[in-house]
Amino acid sequence: MLTIESITKYFAGAPQPALDAITAEIRPGHITGLVGPDGAGKTTLLRLMAGLLIPSEGRLTYDGLDTAGDTQPLHAVMGYMPQRFGLYEDLSVIENLRLYADLRRITGTQRQRTFERLLAFTGLAPFQKRLARQLSGGMKQKLGLACALIKKPRLLLLDEPSVGVDPISRRELWRMVGEMLDGETTIVWSTAYLDEAEQCERVLLLSEGRLLYSGPPQRLTRRVDGRVYQLLGIPAAQRRRLLTEILERPEIRDGVVQGKALRFVMDADAKPPDPAAFGNGPETRIVPVPPRFEDAFIDLLGGGPGGDSLLARRTFERPASERPIVEARGLTKRFGAFTAVSDNSFAIRRGEIFGLLGPNGAGKSTTFKMMCGLLKPTAGEGFVAGLHLARAAAKARARLGYMAQKFSLYGDLTVQQNLLFFSGAYGLQGRAQQEAVAAMVDVFDLKSFLGTSAGTLPLGFKQRLALACAVVHQPDVLFLDEPTSGVDPITRREFWNHINGLVEKGVTILVTTHFMDEAEYCDRIGLIYRGRKIAEGSPDRLKAAARTPEQPDPTLEDAFIALIEQSDAREAAAA
Amino acid sequence: MLTRLRALMTKELLNILRDPKSRTVLIVPPIIQIFIFSFAMTMEAKNIHLGVLNLDAGRAGFELVQRFREAKTFTRILPLQGQAEIAPVLDEQQALAVLVVPVDFSRRLAAGSPTQVQLLLDGRKTNTAQIVGGYAQRILEGFLAEQAPGAASRMPAVLETRHWFNPNLEFMWYTVPSLICILSTVISLILTALSVAREREMGTFEQLLVSPLQPFEILLGKALPALFLALCSASLLLAIAIFVFRIPFQGSLTLLYGAMVVFLLAIVGIGLFISSLCMTQQQAILGAFVFMPPAVILSGFATPIENMPAWLQTVTGVNPLRWFLIIVRGVFLKDMPPGDVMTNILPMVVIALVTLTAAGWLFKRRMG
Amino acid sequence: MTADAHHSRRGRARRLKALIVKESLQVVRDPSSILIAFVLPLILLFLFGYGVSLDAREVRLGVVLEDTGPEARRLAGAFRATPFFDARTALNRRDLEADLISGRIRGMLVIPQDFAQTLNAPGVTATIQLIADGSETNTASYVANYASGTLTTWMIQEGLMADRAATPPVVLTPRFFYNAELDSRNSLVPGSLAIIMAIIGTLLTALVVAREWERGTMEALLATPLSALEIVIGKLVPYFVLGMASMAVCTAVAFFLYGIPYRGSLAALTVVSAAFLLTALGQGFLISTVTRNQFIASQAALVSAFLPAFILSGFVFEIASMPWIIRMVAQVIPARYFVTNLQTLFLTGDVWSLLRPNILILLVLAGVLLALTLKKTPSRLE
């Protein structure tokens, strides 16, 4: 039993406590989910549990061990996986395992058995000799988890283990952790994925250092019973505009795109709108649907961010055009004998969102880097706004905005200095530059952080700043490489408001994501697997392709997994 | 393009100067080091401990020893009792040298028959030992002149020595200007050798590469701020040399600054070349160390280039520090004329062009 | 002994071994460690061996013949012939002054118009003027000393000293212990070994702890049963072994390639090197642990690893001659003790009475550096 007794934690220099009088109990034999927006204090709470920080006030005990004082005995029974798990990248899979086995004194036959079990478990057995550096993001996380599990811990603390991990690997991680449960083990799983939280027996919901909810997720979900609806039968081209319209209604708490449909949550006691009001004839219907944990989560935190995008309003309208503005023709990239991307072609029209989906290591990022001119293709060509990426590199780059997967702004510079730099790097100067920067500050609500070093911003604001720096020069094409990785659901909605708004103005988006609910926003998706594009089409078409008698109504995640399994099966048959 | 360049340079300056630790590393060590090293770099011999084994019971032996005792060089005289004590005293470095006055010294001197005193020196400290040997010779000559006036007088020809540019042979006049060169080399390296590798590790380099910035703009954006900061730092050291150490500045400040810009550009070019060659900061720091100690050794800073074998003297030609040292010492003390300064600037211009072009080429290649 | 204590001791040994294996694997995988340990020192040793020399030879000298008579020409000939100078003659002082300023010559000997006249006149002493380039202070003293010597030798050869005793009544016979031929390389190469190991030792460790913080592996280590002491020892051991191997290679090169005599024992060399290496590694660890940032750590290493050891170790500049306050600073420069110890081991032998206190001071310095490192190695994140 992990007991949290009115824990408060202050950090030097911060006026507000990171955690404010948290009291809770975490029971053995369960997975407890730790959820909340960015900066809620999830990582701080986990570090306090792990004895890596000392509470300013209050006490944290695990089976009578004070986490502040009894660190040695605590660490002997604890497994902990930090957010950026520190694998030794220049050590191989098996060497990483051996290190943690030795640190935890796993010897003899038990050691061999543990290795075999974990390697089988993670599917890493064929890659034992591979250096951790060369593993895909998903494999790294699995190895990290395996290292934390090496000595069956009685207390397992996981800080967002599934960030940046593809849906298949996420399911595997979940399964691995699930198998640890034996009635005695206590597991705390911090996550930004609310579908994971929904599967936990209990959740702790933190916001701004306070505990807002503690209990089974289903109990929280019940608060939005009867308030969740879907708007069906609307033309695909109007989804984004209608979503904005709906979200602007005061009685709507939250709304998202789900393929061709829109899903929304009403205020308590409010009646759903009249479908006729959307002006698309009798096809348009509104049906109640069962609530999800995410609906209740957003509701508890005061609802979504509305549907308006200041960014879009400040963006000039680009004339419509049917010519593809981004085009890849037979892009291929080989690193030595390894083919990372093989013959990848796609074309994106103006004002379209094109999603690149695929498991970690499938070649999405490599494709991305070739499309923005960071990598030279081994074969094939890329065009942006009709400009050849190899021949008119600088011109082409002036037309695009890029947001990298990893935070890559100047951490030692302030928010304002970063904005000034990136606007200057794209040639803005004088009044135009001042106005562009002021607009970004306004749009992304960065005013109170202007003098803060970018490296010390909370994650959500880092991502906002990164997006601001990518769009400050009003690019025609926006490349977003996992822009919302690890970001909380509310900030993600804000991001998508902006993206939707920009697209309505004719900006073209190429995006990668591991959030399947975000993939629903895409007009078209290219599914990449093992360097090749194995499917392309709208989210609904992909779902249709994965429909089977056993699974008559697959989610996009189901479709994702099914299509990859089909590809594996074809390959096995061919071999 | 000017807008982009200005943005780059502002970013670079802020990136260096915003972090207090990085600011400290740029300002504090050079100041501390110029003060400590200026006093430390001396080729004189002072505070020397001398062992004395005086086997002579006579007056002359006593007086000779007394002369050594009075000499300023020797701060401590260790009287020894017998031959057996000599080796341990030298072995253990209790004394740098041992003076042995033979038994019959006074008698033979009085009799006018030739005699000798022995000076046993610690050959581990080759240089100091040689200098002390010279001092001892002079003390002995003084002693002889006093013992037998007239004997040493009236030589057919004497040498009248004058030291130009530094009449009293003050060591500081020599070391302080040299230290300005060495310390500004270190600063320029600190500013440049890691900068690209660091941006690579942080991921910001990709962000630069997707912007419309051209490779040479990125290169200039890195080179100019580094040049500016290194110039500031060198100016500070120069001011310390002139106003605190009171080293006479005889030459033209304009010439010195002209040479300094070229020199710093050459070092910045080397730093950026190292930086763009390396993928990680660990490699970059290794690169900086592959450059710095050899550059210092092969510059004539600590020991003259003339002492090196001929082939190595040729090698020193590619070392910008070597040329800049000549200019700084020359302009400082000798009022070196523009023609001579230009002769030494020219090789640095070539080096700067080569290193900056190489760095630019690497940038471009890495971007392709 | 309780079973529990026994257990925990075995656990500690195993954890330490695991850390050491991990660190060693990282060393082997990272080519830069190998380059630092084996390639960089050889480059430096090569350059120090040839580049640092205090043996002046053939200093360039200008001789102005204002008197063009046979005596003056013979004197000029003597200066051309001596191996100490590379002399050339001119008839006009102006011709050479520019060369003195540009550094093409280091001194100028002016044989005056009345040289022959005064030389041969009884009761008159001829004065020859020597102008040395004082901006090269050290060379200037050399020029003055050897010019005077050359002049005396010439006068004896010319028979001008016939009326005096051929030799002065007392001669000073210097004898150089340990280095009879006075080859400065014999003392400089052992000294340079010390400077090189100061660079290598610091460089090996300056980034390793900072790297763990930047990559997030430190947080994972802190959540295991490892203690701060174990983390420090686990990192120290592999780099210590690497540093000792590097030292061994350098010593072998000094002995076999440069032919520097070695008069001490291997055991003494091992102990002396080990004591020093601990301080150099400790310096790197401390930089790395305090900064937690590879960038700043690199800068600190660049500033602190080379120049202080080079200038304040007594390698080229005699510590005794420095002002007292600088001598105090030099007390805490580990390289100075290593320079003395290595010069003694190479040229003198196992003088334990000298080595022992130096080793002791090195161990104290290492102890302080490592204790500070340990203190700065947290057992948690704050």
mmCIF file of C-alpha atoms in Angstrom, chain C residues 71 74-75 119 153-161:
data_model
loop_
_atom_site.group_PDB
_atom_site.id
_atom_site.type_symbol
_atom_site.label_atom_id
_atom_site.label_comp_id
_atom_site.label_asym_id
_atom_site.label_seq_id
_atom_site.Cartn_x
_atom_site.Cartn_y
_atom_site.Cartn_z
ATOM 1 C CA GLU C 71 91.187 42.345 -37.549
ATOM 2 C CA ARG C 74 88.739 38.012 -38.627
ATOM 3 C CA LEU C 75 86.483 38.765 -35.652
ATOM 4 C CA LEU C 119 92.763 47.076 -30.274
ATOM 5 C CA THR C 153 87.955 32.811 -27.528
ATOM 6 C CA TRP C 154 88.847 34.955 -30.516
ATOM 7 C CA MET C 155 91.172 37.142 -28.467
ATOM 8 C CA ILE C 156 93.003 34.078 -27.148
ATOM 9 C CA GLN C 157 93.318 32.685 -30.663
ATOM 10 C CA GLU C 158 94.666 35.991 -31.882
ATOM 11 C CA GLY C 159 97.294 35.887 -29.173
ATOM 12 C CA LEU C 160 96.008 39.109 -27.730
ATOM 13 C CA MET C 161 95.877 37.618 -24.276
#
